[in-house]
JSON list of C-alpha atoms in Angstrom, two decimals:
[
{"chain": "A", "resi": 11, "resn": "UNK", "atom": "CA", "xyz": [0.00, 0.00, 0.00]},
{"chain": "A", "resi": 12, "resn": "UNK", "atom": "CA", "xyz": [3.00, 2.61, 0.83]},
{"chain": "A", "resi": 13, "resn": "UNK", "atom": "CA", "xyz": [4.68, 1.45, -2.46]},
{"chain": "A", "resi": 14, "resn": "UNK", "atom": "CA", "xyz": [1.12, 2.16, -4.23]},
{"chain": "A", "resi": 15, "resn": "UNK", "atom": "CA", "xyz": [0.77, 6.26, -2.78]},
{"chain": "A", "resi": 16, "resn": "UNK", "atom": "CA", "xyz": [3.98, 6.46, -3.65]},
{"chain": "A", "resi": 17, "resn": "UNK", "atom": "CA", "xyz": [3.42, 5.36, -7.23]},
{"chain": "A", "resi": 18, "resn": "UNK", "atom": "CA", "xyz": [0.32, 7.76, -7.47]},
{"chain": "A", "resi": 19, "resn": "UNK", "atom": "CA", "xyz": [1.86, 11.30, -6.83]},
{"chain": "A", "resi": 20, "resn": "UNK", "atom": "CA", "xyz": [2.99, 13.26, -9.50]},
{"chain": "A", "resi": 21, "resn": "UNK", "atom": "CA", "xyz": [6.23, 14.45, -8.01]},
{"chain": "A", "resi": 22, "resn": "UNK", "atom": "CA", "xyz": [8.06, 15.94, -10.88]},
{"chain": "A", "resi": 23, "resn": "UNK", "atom": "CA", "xyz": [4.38, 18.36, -11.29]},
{"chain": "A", "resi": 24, "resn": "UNK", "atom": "CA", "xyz": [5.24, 19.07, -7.60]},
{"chain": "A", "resi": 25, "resn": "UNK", "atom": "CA", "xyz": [8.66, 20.49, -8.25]},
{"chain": "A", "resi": 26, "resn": "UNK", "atom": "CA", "xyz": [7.86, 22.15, -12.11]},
{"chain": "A", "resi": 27, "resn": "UNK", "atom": "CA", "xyz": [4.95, 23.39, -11.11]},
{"chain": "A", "resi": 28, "resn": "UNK", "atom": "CA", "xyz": [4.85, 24.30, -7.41]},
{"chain": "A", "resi": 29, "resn": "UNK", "atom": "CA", "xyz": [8.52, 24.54, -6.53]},
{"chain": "A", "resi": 30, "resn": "UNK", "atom": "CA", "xyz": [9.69, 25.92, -10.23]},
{"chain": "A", "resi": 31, "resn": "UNK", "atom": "CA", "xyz": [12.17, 23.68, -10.79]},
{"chain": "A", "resi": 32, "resn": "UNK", "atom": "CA", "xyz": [14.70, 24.13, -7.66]},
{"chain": "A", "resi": 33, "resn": "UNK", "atom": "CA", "xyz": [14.36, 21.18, -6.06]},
{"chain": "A", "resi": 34, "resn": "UNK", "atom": "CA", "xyz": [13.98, 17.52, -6.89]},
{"chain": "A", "resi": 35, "resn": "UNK", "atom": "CA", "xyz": [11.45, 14.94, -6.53]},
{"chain": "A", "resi": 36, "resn": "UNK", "atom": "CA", "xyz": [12.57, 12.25, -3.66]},
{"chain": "A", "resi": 37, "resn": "UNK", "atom": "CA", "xyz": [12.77, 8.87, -3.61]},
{"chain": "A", "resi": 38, "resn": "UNK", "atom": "CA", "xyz": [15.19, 8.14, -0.37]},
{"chain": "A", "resi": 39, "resn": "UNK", "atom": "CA", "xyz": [15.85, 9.75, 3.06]},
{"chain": "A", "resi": 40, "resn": "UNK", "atom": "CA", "xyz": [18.68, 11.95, 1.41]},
{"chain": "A", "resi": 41, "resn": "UNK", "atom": "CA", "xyz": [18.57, 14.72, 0.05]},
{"chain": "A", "resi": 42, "resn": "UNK", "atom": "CA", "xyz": [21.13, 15.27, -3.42]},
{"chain": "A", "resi": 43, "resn": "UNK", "atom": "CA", "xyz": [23.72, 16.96, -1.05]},
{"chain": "A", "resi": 44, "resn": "UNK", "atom": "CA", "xyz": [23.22, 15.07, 1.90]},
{"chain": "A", "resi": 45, "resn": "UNK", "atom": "CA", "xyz": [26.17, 12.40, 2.83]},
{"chain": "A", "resi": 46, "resn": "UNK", "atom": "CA", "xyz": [24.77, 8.97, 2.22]},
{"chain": "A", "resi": 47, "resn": "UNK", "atom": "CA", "xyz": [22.56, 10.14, -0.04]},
{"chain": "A", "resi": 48, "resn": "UNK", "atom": "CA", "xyz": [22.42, 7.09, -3.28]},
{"chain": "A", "resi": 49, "resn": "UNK", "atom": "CA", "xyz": [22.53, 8.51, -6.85]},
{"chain": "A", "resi": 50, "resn": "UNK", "atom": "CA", "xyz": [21.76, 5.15, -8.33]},
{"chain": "A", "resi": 51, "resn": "UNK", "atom": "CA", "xyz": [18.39, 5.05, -5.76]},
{"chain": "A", "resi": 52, "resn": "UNK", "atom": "CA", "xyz": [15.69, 6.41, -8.61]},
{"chain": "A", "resi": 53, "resn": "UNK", "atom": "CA", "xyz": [12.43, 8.54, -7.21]},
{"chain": "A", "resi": 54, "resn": "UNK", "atom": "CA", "xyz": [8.96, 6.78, -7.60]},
{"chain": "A", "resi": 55, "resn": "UNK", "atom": "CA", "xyz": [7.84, 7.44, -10.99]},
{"chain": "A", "resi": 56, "resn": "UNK", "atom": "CA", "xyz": [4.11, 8.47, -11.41]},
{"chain": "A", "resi": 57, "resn": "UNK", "atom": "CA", "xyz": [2.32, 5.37, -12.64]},
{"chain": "A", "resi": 58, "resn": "UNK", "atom": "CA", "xyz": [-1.27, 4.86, -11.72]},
{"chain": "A", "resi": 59, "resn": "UNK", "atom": "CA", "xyz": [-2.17, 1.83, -13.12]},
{"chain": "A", "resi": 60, "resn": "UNK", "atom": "CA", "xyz": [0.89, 0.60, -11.08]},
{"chain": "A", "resi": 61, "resn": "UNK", "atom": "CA", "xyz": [-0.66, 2.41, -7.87]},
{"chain": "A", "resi": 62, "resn": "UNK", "atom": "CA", "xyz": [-3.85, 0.63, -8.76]},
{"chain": "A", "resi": 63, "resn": "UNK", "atom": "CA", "xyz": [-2.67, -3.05, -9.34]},
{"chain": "A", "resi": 64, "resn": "UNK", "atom": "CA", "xyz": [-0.84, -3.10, -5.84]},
{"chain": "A", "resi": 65, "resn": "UNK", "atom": "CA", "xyz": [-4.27, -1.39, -3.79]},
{"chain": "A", "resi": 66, "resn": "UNK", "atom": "CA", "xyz": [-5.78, -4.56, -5.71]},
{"chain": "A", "resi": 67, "resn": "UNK", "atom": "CA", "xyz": [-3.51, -6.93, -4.36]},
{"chain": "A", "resi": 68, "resn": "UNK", "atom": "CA", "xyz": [-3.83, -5.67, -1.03]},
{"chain": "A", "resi": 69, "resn": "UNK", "atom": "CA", "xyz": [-7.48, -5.68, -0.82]},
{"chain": "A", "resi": 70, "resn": "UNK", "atom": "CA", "xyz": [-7.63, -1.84, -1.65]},
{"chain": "A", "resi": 71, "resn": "UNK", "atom": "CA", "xyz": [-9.75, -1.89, -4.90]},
{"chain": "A", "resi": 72, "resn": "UNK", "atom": "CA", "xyz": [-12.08, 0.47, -3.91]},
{"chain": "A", "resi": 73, "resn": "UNK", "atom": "CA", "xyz": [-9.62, 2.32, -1.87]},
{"chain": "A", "resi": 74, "resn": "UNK", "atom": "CA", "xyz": [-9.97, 3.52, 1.91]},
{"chain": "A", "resi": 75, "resn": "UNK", "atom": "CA", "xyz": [-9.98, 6.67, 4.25]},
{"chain": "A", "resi": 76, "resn": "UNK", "atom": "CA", "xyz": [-6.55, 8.25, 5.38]},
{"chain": "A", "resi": 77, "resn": "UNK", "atom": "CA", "xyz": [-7.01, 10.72, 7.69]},
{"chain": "A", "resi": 78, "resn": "UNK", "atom": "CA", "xyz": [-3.70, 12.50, 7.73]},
{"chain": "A", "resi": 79, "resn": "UNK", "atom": "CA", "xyz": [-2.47, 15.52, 10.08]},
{"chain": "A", "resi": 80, "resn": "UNK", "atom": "CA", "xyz": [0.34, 18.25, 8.71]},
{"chain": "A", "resi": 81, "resn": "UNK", "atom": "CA", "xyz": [1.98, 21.41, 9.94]},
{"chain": "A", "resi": 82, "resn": "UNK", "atom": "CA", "xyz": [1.33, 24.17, 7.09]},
{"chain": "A", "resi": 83, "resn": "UNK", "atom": "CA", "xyz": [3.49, 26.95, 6.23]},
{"chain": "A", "resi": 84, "resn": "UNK", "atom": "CA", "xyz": [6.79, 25.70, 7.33]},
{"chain": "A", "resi": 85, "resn": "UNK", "atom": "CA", "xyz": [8.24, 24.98, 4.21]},
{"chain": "A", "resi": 86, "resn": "UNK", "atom": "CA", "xyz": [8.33, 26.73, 0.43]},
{"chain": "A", "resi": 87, "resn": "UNK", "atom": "CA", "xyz": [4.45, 25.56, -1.01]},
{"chain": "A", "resi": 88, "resn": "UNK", "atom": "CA", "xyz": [3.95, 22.63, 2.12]},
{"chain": "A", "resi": 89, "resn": "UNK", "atom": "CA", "xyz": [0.31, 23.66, 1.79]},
{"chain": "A", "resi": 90, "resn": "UNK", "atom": "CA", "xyz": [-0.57, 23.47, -2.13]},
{"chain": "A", "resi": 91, "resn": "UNK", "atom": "CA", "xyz": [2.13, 20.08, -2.08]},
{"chain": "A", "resi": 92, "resn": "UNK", "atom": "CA", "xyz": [-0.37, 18.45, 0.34]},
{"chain": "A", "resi": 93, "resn": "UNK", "atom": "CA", "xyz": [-3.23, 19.53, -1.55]},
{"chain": "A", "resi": 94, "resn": "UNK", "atom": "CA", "xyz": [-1.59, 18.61, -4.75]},
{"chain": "A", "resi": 95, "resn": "UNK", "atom": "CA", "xyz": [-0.78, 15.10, -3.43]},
{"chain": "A", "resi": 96, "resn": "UNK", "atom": "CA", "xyz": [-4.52, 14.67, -1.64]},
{"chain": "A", "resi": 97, "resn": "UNK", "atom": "CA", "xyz": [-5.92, 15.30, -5.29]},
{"chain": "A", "resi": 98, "resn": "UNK", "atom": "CA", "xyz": [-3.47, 12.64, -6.61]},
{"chain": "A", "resi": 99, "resn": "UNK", "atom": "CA", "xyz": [-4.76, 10.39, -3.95]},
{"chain": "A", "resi": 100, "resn": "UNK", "atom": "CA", "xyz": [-8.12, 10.36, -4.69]},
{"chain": "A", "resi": 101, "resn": "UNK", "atom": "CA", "xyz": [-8.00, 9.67, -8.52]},
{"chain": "A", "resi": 102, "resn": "UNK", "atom": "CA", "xyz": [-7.55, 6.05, -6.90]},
{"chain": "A", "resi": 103, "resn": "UNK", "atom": "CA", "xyz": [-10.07, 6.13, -4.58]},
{"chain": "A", "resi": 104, "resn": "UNK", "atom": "CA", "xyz": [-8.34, 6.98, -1.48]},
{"chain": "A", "resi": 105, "resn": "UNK", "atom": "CA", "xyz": [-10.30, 9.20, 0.46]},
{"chain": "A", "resi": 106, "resn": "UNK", "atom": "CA", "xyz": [-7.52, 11.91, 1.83]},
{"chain": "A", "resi": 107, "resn": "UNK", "atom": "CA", "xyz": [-9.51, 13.33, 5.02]},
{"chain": "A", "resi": 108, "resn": "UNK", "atom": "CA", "xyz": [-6.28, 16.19, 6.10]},
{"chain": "A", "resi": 109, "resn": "UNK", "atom": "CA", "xyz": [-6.15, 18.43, 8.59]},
{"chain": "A", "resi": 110, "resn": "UNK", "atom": "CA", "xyz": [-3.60, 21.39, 9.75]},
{"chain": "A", "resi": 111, "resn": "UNK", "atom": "CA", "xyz": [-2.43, 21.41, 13.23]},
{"chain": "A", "resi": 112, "resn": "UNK", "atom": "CA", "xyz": [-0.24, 23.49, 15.35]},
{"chain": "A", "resi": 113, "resn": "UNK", "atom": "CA", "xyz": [3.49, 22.91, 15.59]},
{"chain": "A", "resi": 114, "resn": "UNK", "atom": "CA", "xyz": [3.09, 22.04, 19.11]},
{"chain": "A", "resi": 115, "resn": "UNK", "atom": "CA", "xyz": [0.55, 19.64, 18.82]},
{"chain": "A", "resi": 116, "resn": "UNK", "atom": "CA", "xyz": [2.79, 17.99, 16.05]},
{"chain": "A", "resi": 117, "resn": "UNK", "atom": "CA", "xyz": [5.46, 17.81, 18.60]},
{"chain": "A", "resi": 118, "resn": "UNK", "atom": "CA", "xyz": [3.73, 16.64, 21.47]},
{"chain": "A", "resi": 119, "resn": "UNK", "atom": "CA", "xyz": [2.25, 13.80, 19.68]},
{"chain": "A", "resi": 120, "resn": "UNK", "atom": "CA", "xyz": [5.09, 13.12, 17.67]},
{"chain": "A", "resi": 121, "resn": "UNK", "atom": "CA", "xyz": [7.63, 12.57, 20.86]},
{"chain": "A", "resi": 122, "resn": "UNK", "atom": "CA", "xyz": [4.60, 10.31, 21.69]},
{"chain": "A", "resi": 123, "resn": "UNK", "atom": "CA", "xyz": [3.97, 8.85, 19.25]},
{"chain": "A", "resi": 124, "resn": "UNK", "atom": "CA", "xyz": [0.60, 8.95, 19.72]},
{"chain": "A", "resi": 125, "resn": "UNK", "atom": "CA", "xyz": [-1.60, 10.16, 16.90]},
{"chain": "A", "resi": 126, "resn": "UNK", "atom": "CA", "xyz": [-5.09, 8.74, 17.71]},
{"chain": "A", "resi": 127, "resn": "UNK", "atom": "CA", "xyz": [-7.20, 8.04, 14.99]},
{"chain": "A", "resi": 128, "resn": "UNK", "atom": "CA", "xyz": [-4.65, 9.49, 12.47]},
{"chain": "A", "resi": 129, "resn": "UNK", "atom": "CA", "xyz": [-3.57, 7.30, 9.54]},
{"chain": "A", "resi": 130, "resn": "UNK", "atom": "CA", "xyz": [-0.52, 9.62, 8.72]},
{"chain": "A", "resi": 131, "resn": "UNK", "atom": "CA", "xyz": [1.27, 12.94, 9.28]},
{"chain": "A", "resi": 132, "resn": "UNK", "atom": "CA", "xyz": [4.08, 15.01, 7.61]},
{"chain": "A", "resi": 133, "resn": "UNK", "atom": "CA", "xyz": [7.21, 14.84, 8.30]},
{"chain": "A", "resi": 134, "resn": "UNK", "atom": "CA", "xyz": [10.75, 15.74, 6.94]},
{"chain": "A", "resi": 135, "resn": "UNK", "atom": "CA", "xyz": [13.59, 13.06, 6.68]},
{"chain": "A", "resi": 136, "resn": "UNK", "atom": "CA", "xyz": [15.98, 16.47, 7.72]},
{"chain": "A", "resi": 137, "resn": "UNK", "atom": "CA", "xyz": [19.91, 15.58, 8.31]},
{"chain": "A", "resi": 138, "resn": "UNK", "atom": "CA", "xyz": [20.23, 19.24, 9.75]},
{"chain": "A", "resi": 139, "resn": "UNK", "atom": "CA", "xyz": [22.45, 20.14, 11.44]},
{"chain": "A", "resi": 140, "resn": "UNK", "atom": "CA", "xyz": [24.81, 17.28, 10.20]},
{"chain": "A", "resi": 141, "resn": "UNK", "atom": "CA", "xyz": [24.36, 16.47, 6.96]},
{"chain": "A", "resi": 142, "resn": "UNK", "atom": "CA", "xyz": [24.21, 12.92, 7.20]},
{"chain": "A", "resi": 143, "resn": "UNK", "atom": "CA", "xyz": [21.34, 11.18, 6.36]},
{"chain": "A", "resi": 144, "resn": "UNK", "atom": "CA", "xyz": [21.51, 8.71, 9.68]},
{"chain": "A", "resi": 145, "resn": "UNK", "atom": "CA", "xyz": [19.52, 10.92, 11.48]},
{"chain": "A", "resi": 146, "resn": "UNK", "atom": "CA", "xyz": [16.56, 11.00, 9.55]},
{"chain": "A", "resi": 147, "resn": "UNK", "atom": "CA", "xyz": [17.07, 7.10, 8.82]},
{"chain": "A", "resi": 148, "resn": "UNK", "atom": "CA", "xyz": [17.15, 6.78, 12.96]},
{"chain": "A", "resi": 149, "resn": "UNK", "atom": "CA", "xyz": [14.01, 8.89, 13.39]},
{"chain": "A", "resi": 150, "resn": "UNK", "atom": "CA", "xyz": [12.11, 6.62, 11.10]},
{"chain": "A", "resi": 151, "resn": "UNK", "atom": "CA", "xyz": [13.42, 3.34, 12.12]},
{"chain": "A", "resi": 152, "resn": "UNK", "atom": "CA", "xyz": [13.17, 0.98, 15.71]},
{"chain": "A", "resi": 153, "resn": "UNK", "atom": "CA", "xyz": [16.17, 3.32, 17.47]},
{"chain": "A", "resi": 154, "resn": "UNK", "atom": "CA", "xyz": [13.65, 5.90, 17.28]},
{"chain": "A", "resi": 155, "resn": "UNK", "atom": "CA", "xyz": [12.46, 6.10, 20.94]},
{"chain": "A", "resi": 156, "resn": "UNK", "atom": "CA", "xyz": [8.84, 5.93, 19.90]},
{"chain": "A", "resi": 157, "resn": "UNK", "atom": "CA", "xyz": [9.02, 4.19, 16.75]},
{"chain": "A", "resi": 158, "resn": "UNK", "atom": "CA", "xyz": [6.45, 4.30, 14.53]},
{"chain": "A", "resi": 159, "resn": "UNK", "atom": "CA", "xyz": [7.88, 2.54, 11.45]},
{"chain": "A", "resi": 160, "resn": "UNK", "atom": "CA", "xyz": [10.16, -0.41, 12.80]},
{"chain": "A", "resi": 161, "resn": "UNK", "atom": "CA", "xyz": [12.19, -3.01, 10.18]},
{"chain": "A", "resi": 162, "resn": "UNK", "atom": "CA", "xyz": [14.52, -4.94, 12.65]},
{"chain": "A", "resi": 163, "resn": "UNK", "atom": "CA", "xyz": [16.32, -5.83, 9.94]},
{"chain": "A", "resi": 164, "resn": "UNK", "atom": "CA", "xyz": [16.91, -1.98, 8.82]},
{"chain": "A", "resi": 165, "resn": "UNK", "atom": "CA", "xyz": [17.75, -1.27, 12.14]},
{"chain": "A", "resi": 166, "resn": "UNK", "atom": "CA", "xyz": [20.42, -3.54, 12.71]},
{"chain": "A", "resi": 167, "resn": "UNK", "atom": "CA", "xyz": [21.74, -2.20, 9.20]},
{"chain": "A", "resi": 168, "resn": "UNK", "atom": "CA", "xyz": [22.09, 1.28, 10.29]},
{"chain": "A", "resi": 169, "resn": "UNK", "atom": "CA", "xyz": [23.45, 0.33, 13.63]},
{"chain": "A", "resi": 170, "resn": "UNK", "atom": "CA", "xyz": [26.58, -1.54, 11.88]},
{"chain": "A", "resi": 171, "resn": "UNK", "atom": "CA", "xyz": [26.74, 1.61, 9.69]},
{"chain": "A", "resi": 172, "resn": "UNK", "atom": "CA", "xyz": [27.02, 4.52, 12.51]},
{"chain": "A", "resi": 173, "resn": "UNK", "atom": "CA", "xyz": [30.26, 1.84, 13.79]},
{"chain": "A", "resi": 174, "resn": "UNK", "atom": "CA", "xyz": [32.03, 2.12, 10.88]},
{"chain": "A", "resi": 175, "resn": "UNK", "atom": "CA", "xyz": [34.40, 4.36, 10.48]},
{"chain": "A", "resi": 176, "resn": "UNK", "atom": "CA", "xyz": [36.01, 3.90, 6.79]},
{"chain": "A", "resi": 177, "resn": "UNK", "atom": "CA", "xyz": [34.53, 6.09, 4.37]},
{"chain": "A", "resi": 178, "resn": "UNK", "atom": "CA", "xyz": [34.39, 4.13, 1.35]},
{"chain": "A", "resi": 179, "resn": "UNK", "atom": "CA", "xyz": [32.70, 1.06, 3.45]},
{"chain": "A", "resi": 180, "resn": "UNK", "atom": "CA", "xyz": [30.22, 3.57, 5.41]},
{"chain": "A", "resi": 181, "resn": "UNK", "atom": "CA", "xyz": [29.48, 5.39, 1.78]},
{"chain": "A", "resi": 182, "resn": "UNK", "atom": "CA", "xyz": [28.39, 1.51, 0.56]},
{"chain": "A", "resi": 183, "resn": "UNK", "atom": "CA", "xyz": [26.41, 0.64, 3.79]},
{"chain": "A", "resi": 184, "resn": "UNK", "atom": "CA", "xyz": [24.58, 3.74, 3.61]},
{"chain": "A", "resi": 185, "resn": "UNK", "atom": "CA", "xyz": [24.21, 3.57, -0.53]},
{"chain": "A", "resi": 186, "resn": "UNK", "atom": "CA", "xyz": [22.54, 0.27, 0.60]},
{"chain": "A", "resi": 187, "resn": "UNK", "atom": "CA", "xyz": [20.11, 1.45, 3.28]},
{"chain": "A", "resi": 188, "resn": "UNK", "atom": "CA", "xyz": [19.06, 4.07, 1.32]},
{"chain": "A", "resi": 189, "resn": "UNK", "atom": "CA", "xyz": [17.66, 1.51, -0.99]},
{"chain": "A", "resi": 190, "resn": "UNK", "atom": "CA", "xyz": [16.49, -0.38, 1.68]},
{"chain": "A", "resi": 191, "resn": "UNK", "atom": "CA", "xyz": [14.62, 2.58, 2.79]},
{"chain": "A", "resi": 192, "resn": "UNK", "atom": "CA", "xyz": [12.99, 3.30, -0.83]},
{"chain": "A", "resi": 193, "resn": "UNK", "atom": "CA", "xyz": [11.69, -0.09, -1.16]},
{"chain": "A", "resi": 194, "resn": "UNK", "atom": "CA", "xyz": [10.14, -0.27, 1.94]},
{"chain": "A", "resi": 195, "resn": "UNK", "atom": "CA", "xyz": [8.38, 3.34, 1.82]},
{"chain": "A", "resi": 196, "resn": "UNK", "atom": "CA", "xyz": [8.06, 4.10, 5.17]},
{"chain": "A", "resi": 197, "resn": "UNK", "atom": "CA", "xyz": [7.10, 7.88, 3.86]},
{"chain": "A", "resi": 198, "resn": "UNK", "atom": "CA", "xyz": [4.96, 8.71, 1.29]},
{"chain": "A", "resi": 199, "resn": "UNK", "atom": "CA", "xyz": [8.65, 10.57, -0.68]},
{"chain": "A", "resi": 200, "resn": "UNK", "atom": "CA", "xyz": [7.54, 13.90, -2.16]},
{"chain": "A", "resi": 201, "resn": "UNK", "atom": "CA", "xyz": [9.92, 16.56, -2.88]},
{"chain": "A", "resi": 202, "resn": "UNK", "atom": "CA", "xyz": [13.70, 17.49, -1.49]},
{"chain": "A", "resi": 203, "resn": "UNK", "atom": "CA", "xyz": [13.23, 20.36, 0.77]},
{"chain": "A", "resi": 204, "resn": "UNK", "atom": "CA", "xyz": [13.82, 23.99, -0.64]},
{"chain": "A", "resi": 205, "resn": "UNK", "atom": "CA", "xyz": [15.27, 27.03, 1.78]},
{"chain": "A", "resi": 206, "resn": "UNK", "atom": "CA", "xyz": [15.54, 30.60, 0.55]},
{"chain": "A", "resi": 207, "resn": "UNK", "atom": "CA", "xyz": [18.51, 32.81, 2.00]},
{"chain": "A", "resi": 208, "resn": "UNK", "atom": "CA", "xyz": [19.29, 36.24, 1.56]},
{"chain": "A", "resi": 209, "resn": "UNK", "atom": "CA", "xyz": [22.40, 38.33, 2.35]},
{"chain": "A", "resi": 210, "resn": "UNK", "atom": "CA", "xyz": [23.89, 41.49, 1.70]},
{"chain": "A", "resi": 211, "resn": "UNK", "atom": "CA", "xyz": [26.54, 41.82, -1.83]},
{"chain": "A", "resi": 212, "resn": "UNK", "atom": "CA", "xyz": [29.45, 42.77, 1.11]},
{"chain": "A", "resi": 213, "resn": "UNK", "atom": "CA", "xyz": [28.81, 39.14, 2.35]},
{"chain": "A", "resi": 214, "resn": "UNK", "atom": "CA", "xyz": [31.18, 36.04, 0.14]},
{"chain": "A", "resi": 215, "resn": "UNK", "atom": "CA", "xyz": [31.78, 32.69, 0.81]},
{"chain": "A", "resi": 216, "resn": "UNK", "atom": "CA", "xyz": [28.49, 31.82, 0.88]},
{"chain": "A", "resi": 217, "resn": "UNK", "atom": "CA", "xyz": [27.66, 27.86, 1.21]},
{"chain": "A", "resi": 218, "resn": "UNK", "atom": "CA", "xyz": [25.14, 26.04, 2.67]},
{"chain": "A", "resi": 219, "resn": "UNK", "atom": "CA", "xyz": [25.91, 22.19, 4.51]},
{"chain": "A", "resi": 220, "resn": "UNK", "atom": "CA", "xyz": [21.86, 20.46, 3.55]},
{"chain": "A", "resi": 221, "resn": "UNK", "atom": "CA", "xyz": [20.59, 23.48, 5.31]},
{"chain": "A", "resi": 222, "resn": "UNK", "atom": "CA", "xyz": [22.83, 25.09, 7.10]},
{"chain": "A", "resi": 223, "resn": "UNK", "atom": "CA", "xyz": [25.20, 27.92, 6.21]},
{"chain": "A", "resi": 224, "resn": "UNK", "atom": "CA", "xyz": [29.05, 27.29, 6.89]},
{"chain": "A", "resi": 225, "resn": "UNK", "atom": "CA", "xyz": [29.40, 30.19, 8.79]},
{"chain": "A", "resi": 226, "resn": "UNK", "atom": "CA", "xyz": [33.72, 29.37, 8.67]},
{"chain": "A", "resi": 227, "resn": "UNK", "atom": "CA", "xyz": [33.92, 30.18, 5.10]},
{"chain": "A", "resi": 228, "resn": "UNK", "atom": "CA", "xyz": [31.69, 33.61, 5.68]},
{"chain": "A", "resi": 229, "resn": "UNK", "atom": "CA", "xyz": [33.23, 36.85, 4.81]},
{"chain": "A", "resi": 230, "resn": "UNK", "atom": "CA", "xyz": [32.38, 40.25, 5.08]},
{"chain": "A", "resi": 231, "resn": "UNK", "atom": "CA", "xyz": [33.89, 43.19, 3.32]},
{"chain": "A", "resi": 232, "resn": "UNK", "atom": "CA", "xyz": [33.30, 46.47, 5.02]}
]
């Protein structure tokens, strides 16, 4: 059923259309820049009768309610991506029921993991401040101190990863996981996140780490 919502959404219309053309459509937990990110990992293409033929197979024919919760206005578009991807949703069937909540709220129940009746919620797979794509494949995985998606089998994966320390063999583990992590779509992958920055002309040396500015390389002519 993940595989099949992720098959559905039109993610290249999300970044032409919504996004115009800054980003990329995602596929992993790993952003383009992002260390352990996998170029050879490919993003969901948009194939309905694909998205279709696995709801069949799962009993899902007619398709089902998902009642999903989301914080809005945190990100570049968040609000018409949700909408965009609810609409995609439905032309199967699926019956997206989504509501905007507070940030705290998100939080609370997050930490929690309790969501109630909710079938989903948005979330980013964000390697801030570190730029390494083990946190966000921790956060959705049994390490996570309230799990909510648990493969004991990716777990032990990225627990042999974070103990290695040679950077060709951790680059392969992680190249590894992050297919792992695409073809068990524990998230619904949309769109790599987008951040807009602005400083004055006197200001050079201007990089960002994922999303982060290195603030070493800064400098400011008087």
């Amino acid at each position: 059923v993940r595989q099949a919502l992720n098959f559905e959404v039109n993610k290249t219309a999300l970044t032409e259309t919504l996004l115009a053309y800054l980003v990329a459509p995602s596929g992993q937990p790993a952003g383009r820049f992002t260390s352990g990110h996998n170029p050879a990992v490919a993003p969901y293409p948009h194939d309905p009768a694909r998205a279709r033929a696995l709801l069949k197979a799962a009993g899902y024919s007619d398709g089902f309610v998902l009642n999903i919760e989301v914080v809005a206005n945190s990100l570049p578009a968040d609000s018409l991506i949700y909408q965009s991807m609810a609409q995609d949703l439905r032309a199967v069937g699926i019956d997206v029921r989504m509501r905007a909540i507070p940030f705290p709220t998100f939080l609370r129940k997050y930490l929690s993991n309790d969501w109630g009746a909710v079938d989903a919620f948005g979330l980013s797979f964000t390697a801030t401040p570190f730029n390494d794509a083990l946190r966000p494949m921790e956060n959705f995985s049994c390490i996570n101190p309230k799990p909510f998606f648990c493969d004991k089998d990716i777990a032990a994966a990225l627990r042999a990863a974070k103990g290695e320390f040679k950077p060709e063999a951790r680059q392969q583990m992680m190249n590894e996981l992050a297919q792992r992590y695409h073809d068990a779509a524990p998230a619904l992958f949309l769109v790599e996140q987008l951040d807009l920055y602005g400083y004055a002309p006197r200001l050079s040396g201007m990089r960002l780490a994922n999303r982060t500015p290195q603030y070493e390389a800064l400098t400011f002519t008087p």
